[in-house]
PDB file of C-alpha atoms in Angstrom:
ATOM      1  CA  UNK A   1     111.171   3.794-181.372  1.00  0.00           C
ATOM      2  CA  UNK A   2     107.775   3.352-182.451  1.00  0.00           C
ATOM      3  CA  UNK A   3     106.907   1.325-179.302  1.00  0.00           C
ATOM      4  CA  UNK A   4     107.852   4.466-177.330  1.00  0.00           C
ATOM      5  CA  UNK A   5     106.370   6.798-179.229  1.00  0.00           C
ATOM      6  CA  UNK A   6     103.366   4.995-178.693  1.00  0.00           C
ATOM      7  CA  UNK A   7     103.651   4.732-174.818  1.00  0.00           C
ATOM      8  CA  UNK A   8     104.511   8.394-174.486  1.00  0.00           C
ATOM      9  CA  UNK A   9     101.244   9.441-176.795  1.00  0.00           C
ATOM     10  CA  UNK A  10      99.464   7.269-174.414  1.00  0.00           C
ATOM     11  CA  UNK A  11     100.601   8.832-171.265  1.00  0.00           C
ATOM     12  CA  UNK A  12     100.165  11.899-172.952  1.00  0.00           C
ATOM     13  CA  UNK A  13      96.325  11.233-173.804  1.00  0.00           C
ATOM     14  CA  UNK A  14      96.000   9.612-170.246  1.00  0.00           C
ATOM     15  CA  UNK A  15      97.375  12.756-168.654  1.00  0.00           C
ATOM     16  CA  UNK A  16      95.150  15.015-170.761  1.00  0.00           C
ATOM     17  CA  UNK A  17      91.943  13.146-169.637  1.00  0.00           C
ATOM     18  CA  UNK A  18      93.011  13.070-166.069  1.00  0.00           C
ATOM     19  CA  UNK A  19      93.739  16.533-165.862  1.00  0.00           C
ATOM     20  CA  UNK A  20      90.932  17.771-167.600  1.00  0.00           C
ATOM     21  CA  UNK A  21      88.423  15.406-165.278  1.00  0.00           C
ATOM     22  CA  UNK A  22      90.138  16.671-162.090  1.00  0.00           C
ATOM     23  CA  UNK A  23      89.732  20.433-163.040  1.00  0.00           C
ATOM     24  CA  UNK A  24      85.993  19.842-164.302  1.00  0.00           C
ATOM     25  CA  UNK A  25      85.620  17.830-160.907  1.00  0.00           C
ATOM     26  CA  UNK A  26      87.320  20.910-158.579  1.00  0.00           C
ATOM     27  CA  UNK A  27      85.537  23.992-160.387  1.00  0.00           C
ATOM     28  CA  UNK A  28      82.484  22.538-159.835  1.00  0.00           C
ATOM     29  CA  UNK A  29      80.197  24.688-157.111  1.00  0.00           C
ATOM     30  CA  UNK A  30      78.651  21.396-155.794  1.00  0.00           C
ATOM     31  CA  UNK A  31      80.292  18.150-155.414  1.00  0.00           C
ATOM     32  CA  UNK A  32      79.197  14.746-157.347  1.00  0.00           C
ATOM     33  CA  UNK A  33      77.710  13.620-154.063  1.00  0.00           C
ATOM     34  CA  UNK A  34      75.813  16.747-153.379  1.00  0.00           C
ATOM     35  CA  UNK A  35      74.379  16.661-157.089  1.00  0.00           C
ATOM     36  CA  UNK A  36      72.893  13.268-156.467  1.00  0.00           C
ATOM     37  CA  UNK A  37      71.002  14.632-152.923  1.00  0.00           C
ATOM     38  CA  UNK A  38      68.259  16.385-154.442  1.00  0.00           C
ATOM     39  CA  UNK A  39      66.635  13.543-156.745  1.00  0.00           C
ATOM     40  CA  UNK A  40      67.807  10.855-154.214  1.00  0.00           C
ATOM     41  CA  UNK A  41      66.395  11.905-151.108  1.00  0.00           C
ATOM     42  CA  UNK A  42      67.548  10.303-148.121  1.00  0.00           C
ATOM     43  CA  UNK A  43      69.879   8.264-150.096  1.00  0.00           C
ATOM     44  CA  UNK A  44      70.934  11.207-151.114  1.00  0.00           C
ATOM     45  CA  UNK A  45      72.095  12.143-147.574  1.00  0.00           C
ATOM     46  CA  UNK A  46      73.471   8.751-146.981  1.00  0.00           C
ATOM     47  CA  UNK A  47      75.581   9.423-149.998  1.00  0.00           C
ATOM     48  CA  UNK A  48      76.469  13.054-148.566  1.00  0.00           C
ATOM     49  CA  UNK A  49      77.317  11.123-145.191  1.00  0.00           C
ATOM     50  CA  UNK A  50      79.982   8.624-146.893  1.00  0.00           C
ATOM     51  CA  UNK A  51      81.579  11.219-148.614  1.00  0.00           C
ATOM     52  CA  UNK A  52      82.178  13.397-145.841  1.00  0.00           C
ATOM     53  CA  UNK A  53      83.965  10.263-143.810  1.00  0.00           C
ATOM     54  CA  UNK A  54      85.790   9.421-147.330  1.00  0.00           C
ATOM     55  CA  UNK A  55      87.290  13.382-146.803  1.00  0.00           C
ATOM     56  CA  UNK A  56      87.708  13.131-142.899  1.00  0.00           C
ATOM     57  CA  UNK A  57      89.611   9.770-143.719  1.00  0.00           C
ATOM     58  CA  UNK A  58      92.189  10.977-145.791  1.00  0.00           C
ATOM     59  CA  UNK A  59      92.298  14.067-143.623  1.00  0.00           C
ATOM     60  CA  UNK A  60      92.944  12.093-140.412  1.00  0.00           C
ATOM     61  CA  UNK A  61      95.909   9.833-142.501  1.00  0.00           C
ATOM     62  CA  UNK A  62      97.134  13.369-143.147  1.00  0.00           C
ATOM     63  CA  UNK A  63      96.875  14.765-140.133  1.00  0.00           C
ATOM     64  CA  UNK A  64      98.380  11.677-138.200  1.00  0.00           C
ATOM     65  CA  UNK A  65     101.498  11.365-140.963  1.00  0.00           C
ATOM     66  CA  UNK A  66     102.390  15.297-140.321  1.00  0.00           C
ATOM     67  CA  UNK A  67     102.212  15.166-136.689  1.00  0.00           C
ATOM     68  CA  UNK A  68     104.365  12.106-136.039  1.00  0.00           C
ATOM     69  CA  UNK A  69     106.750  13.541-138.642  1.00  0.00           C
ATOM     70  CA  UNK A  70     107.038  16.910-137.303  1.00  0.00           C
ATOM     71  CA  UNK A  71     106.809  16.215-133.284  1.00  0.00           C
ATOM     72  CA  UNK A  72     109.560  13.212-134.073  1.00  0.00           C
ATOM     73  CA  UNK A  73     112.059  16.128-135.938  1.00  0.00           C
ATOM     74  CA  UNK A  74     111.525  18.420-133.121  1.00  0.00           C
ATOM     75  CA  UNK A  75     112.448  15.850-130.778  1.00  0.00           C
ATOM     76  CA  UNK A  76     115.748  14.968-132.533  1.00  0.00           C
ATOM     77  CA  UNK A  77     116.592  18.616-133.400  1.00  0.00           C
ATOM     78  CA  UNK A  78     116.012  19.658-129.633  1.00  0.00           C
ATOM     79  CA  UNK A  79     117.876  16.654-128.379  1.00  0.00           C
ATOM     80  CA  UNK A  80     120.754  17.459-131.321  1.00  0.00           C
ATOM     81  CA  UNK A  81     120.475  13.583-132.474  1.00  0.00           C
ATOM     82  CA  UNK A  82     121.291  12.755-136.091  1.00  0.00           C
ATOM     83  CA  UNK A  83     118.829  10.946-138.963  1.00  0.00           C
ATOM     84  CA  UNK A  84     116.348  13.552-137.714  1.00  0.00           C
ATOM     85  CA  UNK A  85     114.641  13.887-140.899  1.00  0.00           C
ATOM     86  CA  UNK A  86     114.804  10.016-141.452  1.00  0.00           C
ATOM     87  CA  UNK A  87     113.005   9.255-138.595  1.00  0.00           C
ATOM     88  CA  UNK A  88     110.471  11.767-138.900  1.00  0.00           C
ATOM     89  CA  UNK A  89     109.336  10.066-142.304  1.00  0.00           C
ATOM     90  CA  UNK A  90     109.595   6.940-140.998  1.00  0.00           C
ATOM     91  CA  UNK A  91     107.345   7.798-138.029  1.00  0.00           C
ATOM     92  CA  UNK A  92     105.376   9.753-140.058  1.00  0.00           C
ATOM     93  CA  UNK A  93     105.015   6.409-142.367  1.00  0.00           C
ATOM     94  CA  UNK A  94     104.338   4.050-139.559  1.00  0.00           C
ATOM     95  CA  UNK A  95     101.809   6.166-138.112  1.00  0.00           C
ATOM     96  CA  UNK A  96      99.966   5.734-141.157  1.00  0.00           C
ATOM     97  CA  UNK A  97     100.643   2.293-142.164  1.00  0.00           C
ATOM     98  CA  UNK A  98     100.038   0.242-138.797  1.00  0.00           C
ATOM     99  CA  UNK A  99     102.896  -2.372-139.203  1.00  0.00           C
ATOM    100  CA  UNK A 100     104.710  -1.133-135.805  1.00  0.00           C
ATOM    101  CA  UNK A 101     103.922   1.591-133.685  1.00  0.00           C
ATOM    102  CA  UNK A 102     106.133   4.261-134.633  1.00  0.00           C
ATOM    103  CA  UNK A 103     107.593   4.706-131.444  1.00  0.00           C
ATOM    104  CA  UNK A 104     109.145   1.105-131.603  1.00  0.00           C
ATOM    105  CA  UNK A 105     111.207   2.122-134.257  1.00  0.00           C
ATOM    106  CA  UNK A 106     111.669   5.750-132.981  1.00  0.00           C
ATOM    107  CA  UNK A 107     112.779   4.938-129.215  1.00  0.00           C
ATOM    108  CA  UNK A 108     115.455   2.409-129.732  1.00  0.00           C
ATOM    109  CA  UNK A 109     117.069   4.429-132.502  1.00  0.00           C
ATOM    110  CA  UNK A 110     116.989   7.103-129.723  1.00  0.00           C
ATOM    111  CA  UNK A 111     118.179   5.299-127.325  1.00  0.00           C
ATOM    112  CA  UNK A 112     121.364   4.216-129.410  1.00  0.00           C
ATOM    113  CA  UNK A 113     121.936   8.234-129.325  1.00  0.00           C
ATOM    114  CA  UNK A 114     121.412   8.908-125.631  1.00  0.00           C
ATOM    115  CA  UNK A 115     122.752   5.711-123.977  1.00  0.00           C
ATOM    116  CA  UNK A 116     125.027   7.882-122.235  1.00  0.00           C
ATOM    117  CA  UNK A 117     122.439  10.516-121.076  1.00  0.00           C
ATOM    118  CA  UNK A 118     119.349   8.152-119.743  1.00  0.00           C
ATOM    119  CA  UNK A 119     117.649  10.987-117.751  1.00  0.00           C
ATOM    120  CA  UNK A 120     117.239  12.837-121.318  1.00  0.00           C
ATOM    121  CA  UNK A 121     116.335   9.575-122.761  1.00  0.00           C
ATOM    122  CA  UNK A 122     113.637   8.870-120.358  1.00  0.00           C
ATOM    123  CA  UNK A 123     112.547  12.538-120.758  1.00  0.00           C
ATOM    124  CA  UNK A 124     112.037  12.161-124.342  1.00  0.00           C
ATOM    125  CA  UNK A 125     110.601   8.520-124.306  1.00  0.00           C
ATOM    126  CA  UNK A 126     108.266   9.731-121.455  1.00  0.00           C
ATOM    127  CA  UNK A 127     107.343  12.620-123.868  1.00  0.00           C
ATOM    128  CA  UNK A 128     107.169  10.742-126.970  1.00  0.00           C
ATOM    129  CA  UNK A 129     104.270   8.083-125.400  1.00  0.00           C
ATOM    130  CA  UNK A 130     102.524  10.972-123.458  1.00  0.00           C
ATOM    131  CA  UNK A 131     101.996  13.309-126.624  1.00  0.00           C
ATOM    132  CA  UNK A 132     101.457  10.422-128.957  1.00  0.00           C
ATOM    133  CA  UNK A 133      98.910   8.574-126.873  1.00  0.00           C
ATOM    134  CA  UNK A 134      96.896  11.361-126.476  1.00  0.00           C
ATOM    135  CA  UNK A 135      96.918  13.268-129.810  1.00  0.00           C
ATOM    136  CA  UNK A 136      96.370  10.017-132.131  1.00  0.00           C
ATOM    137  CA  UNK A 137      93.158   9.524-130.265  1.00  0.00           C
ATOM    138  CA  UNK A 138      91.930  13.220-130.462  1.00  0.00           C
ATOM    139  CA  UNK A 139      93.187  12.824-134.664  1.00  0.00           C
ATOM    140  CA  UNK A 140      90.974   9.527-134.872  1.00  0.00           C
ATOM    141  CA  UNK A 141      88.131  11.121-133.432  1.00  0.00           C
ATOM    142  CA  UNK A 142      87.506  13.517-136.472  1.00  0.00           C
ATOM    143  CA  UNK A 143      86.157  10.731-138.179  1.00  0.00           C
ATOM    144  CA  UNK A 144      82.828  11.168-136.864  1.00  0.00           C
ATOM    145  CA  UNK A 145      80.992   8.634-138.023  1.00  0.00           C
ATOM    146  CA  UNK A 146      82.871   6.043-136.327  1.00  0.00           C
ATOM    147  CA  UNK A 147      83.985   5.544-132.413  1.00  0.00           C
ATOM    148  CA  UNK A 148      88.139   6.695-132.317  1.00  0.00           C
ATOM    149  CA  UNK A 149      88.983   3.041-131.127  1.00  0.00           C
ATOM    150  CA  UNK A 150      86.895   1.485-134.135  1.00  0.00           C
ATOM    151  CA  UNK A 151      88.834   3.895-136.685  1.00  0.00           C
ATOM    152  CA  UNK A 152      92.394   2.743-135.530  1.00  0.00           C
ATOM    153  CA  UNK A 153      91.516  -1.126-135.439  1.00  0.00           C
ATOM    154  CA  UNK A 154      90.116  -0.392-138.945  1.00  0.00           C
ATOM    155  CA  UNK A 155      93.433   1.045-139.879  1.00  0.00           C
ATOM    156  CA  UNK A 156      95.258  -2.141-138.427  1.00  0.00           C
ATOM    157  CA  UNK A 157      92.920  -4.464-140.024  1.00  0.00           C
ATOM    158  CA  UNK A 158      92.222  -2.864-143.285  1.00  0.00           C
ATOM    159  CA  UNK A 159      96.282  -2.755-143.983  1.00  0.00           C
ATOM    160  CA  UNK A 160      96.597  -6.402-143.077  1.00  0.00           C
ATOM    161  CA  UNK A 161      93.811  -7.792-145.652  1.00  0.00           C
ATOM    162  CA  UNK A 162      94.224  -5.220-148.414  1.00  0.00           C
ATOM    163  CA  UNK A 163      97.475  -4.261-148.314  1.00  0.00           C
ATOM    164  CA  UNK A 164      98.575  -0.643-148.278  1.00  0.00           C
ATOM    165  CA  UNK A 165      95.114   0.222-149.892  1.00  0.00           C
ATOM    166  CA  UNK A 166      93.592  -0.915-146.551  1.00  0.00           C
ATOM    167  CA  UNK A 167      94.890   1.759-144.801  1.00  0.00           C
ATOM    168  CA  UNK A 168      92.456   4.135-146.266  1.00  0.00           C
ATOM    169  CA  UNK A 169      90.024   1.099-147.075  1.00  0.00           C
ATOM    170  CA  UNK A 170      89.614  -0.267-143.262  1.00  0.00           C
ATOM    171  CA  UNK A 171      88.095   2.974-141.951  1.00  0.00           C
ATOM    172  CA  UNK A 172      85.590   3.904-144.888  1.00  0.00           C
ATOM    173  CA  UNK A 173      84.153   0.012-144.241  1.00  0.00           C
ATOM    174  CA  UNK A 174      83.846   0.691-140.759  1.00  0.00           C
ATOM    175  CA  UNK A 175      82.085   3.940-141.113  1.00  0.00           C
ATOM    176  CA  UNK A 176      79.471   2.758-143.787  1.00  0.00           C
ATOM    177  CA  UNK A 177      77.743   0.286-141.535  1.00  0.00           C
ATOM    178  CA  UNK A 178      77.617   2.709-138.780  1.00  0.00           C
ATOM    179  CA  UNK A 179      76.217   5.263-141.186  1.00  0.00           C
ATOM    180  CA  UNK A 180      73.489   3.494-142.504  1.00  0.00           C
ATOM    181  CA  UNK A 181      72.301   1.977-138.891  1.00  0.00           C
ATOM    182  CA  UNK A 182      72.061   6.003-137.791  1.00  0.00           C
ATOM    183  CA  UNK A 183      70.488   6.860-140.751  1.00  0.00           C
ATOM    184  CA  UNK A 184      67.854   3.870-140.356  1.00  0.00           C
ATOM    185  CA  UNK A 185      67.141   5.094-136.791  1.00  0.00           C
ATOM    186  CA  UNK A 186      66.557   8.232-137.750  1.00  0.00           C
ATOM    187  CA  UNK A 187      64.445   7.356-140.511  1.00  0.00           C
ATOM    188  CA  UNK A 188      62.459   4.949-138.058  1.00  0.00           C
ATOM    189  CA  UNK A 189      62.277   7.718-135.374  1.00  0.00           C
ATOM    190  CA  UNK A 190      60.517   9.854-138.173  1.00  0.00           C
ATOM    191  CA  UNK A 191      58.425   7.625-139.503  1.00  0.00           C
ATOM    192  CA  UNK A 192      55.274   7.401-136.796  1.00  0.00           C
ATOM    193  CA  UNK A 193      55.502  11.149-137.135  1.00  0.00           C
ATOM    194  CA  UNK A 194      54.882  10.917-141.207  1.00  0.00           C
ATOM    195  CA  UNK A 195      51.759   8.061-140.524  1.00  0.00           C
ATOM    196  CA  UNK A 196      50.296  10.360-137.861  1.00  0.00           C
ATOM    197  CA  UNK A 197      50.468  13.688-140.354  1.00  0.00           C
ATOM    198  CA  UNK A 198      48.953  11.056-143.228  1.00  0.00           C
ATOM    199  CA  UNK A 199      46.101   9.840-141.049  1.00  0.00           C
ATOM    200  CA  UNK A 200      45.174  13.439-139.742  1.00  0.00           C
TER     201      UNK A 200
END
């Protein structure tokens, strides 16, 4: 009984600390990274770019999940197939966690239900391929500091290296060297102008 009580009190304390920290961070007018910008100068803009990339990666993951889930659910609903909600969740999950292409799971299940209507299956498969291939690239392009192909590859490599955490770490780790290189080249481009101003 005492062990259960101590676990409960510990969990309550952790939740209170988490909730108060979350509330204070969300109620700030400026983010923590923006507060560091002024004293850090050019390094501050680097931190801001990395923070924006992290936000873009999370937004990209959410967009991928919801797009694949809703599109799969719509396809199953229009064709009046069973397991529409289950397949939409599976499709959304595998669009974010790149173990399989979501179509490699959705299309065989769709074929099981539409094996007697091959024309309908062909139309659904073509629609799934066309929409998925065009929309995924557009969603990956939302990560501005990295190429869409690099972002897609970083998802796969991040997952294979770091597991489920790598889905988020992969795109961030790919974007950081690109951000640093771009900021360095911008600084190197403005350096001769600064030297000329000081000299004259």
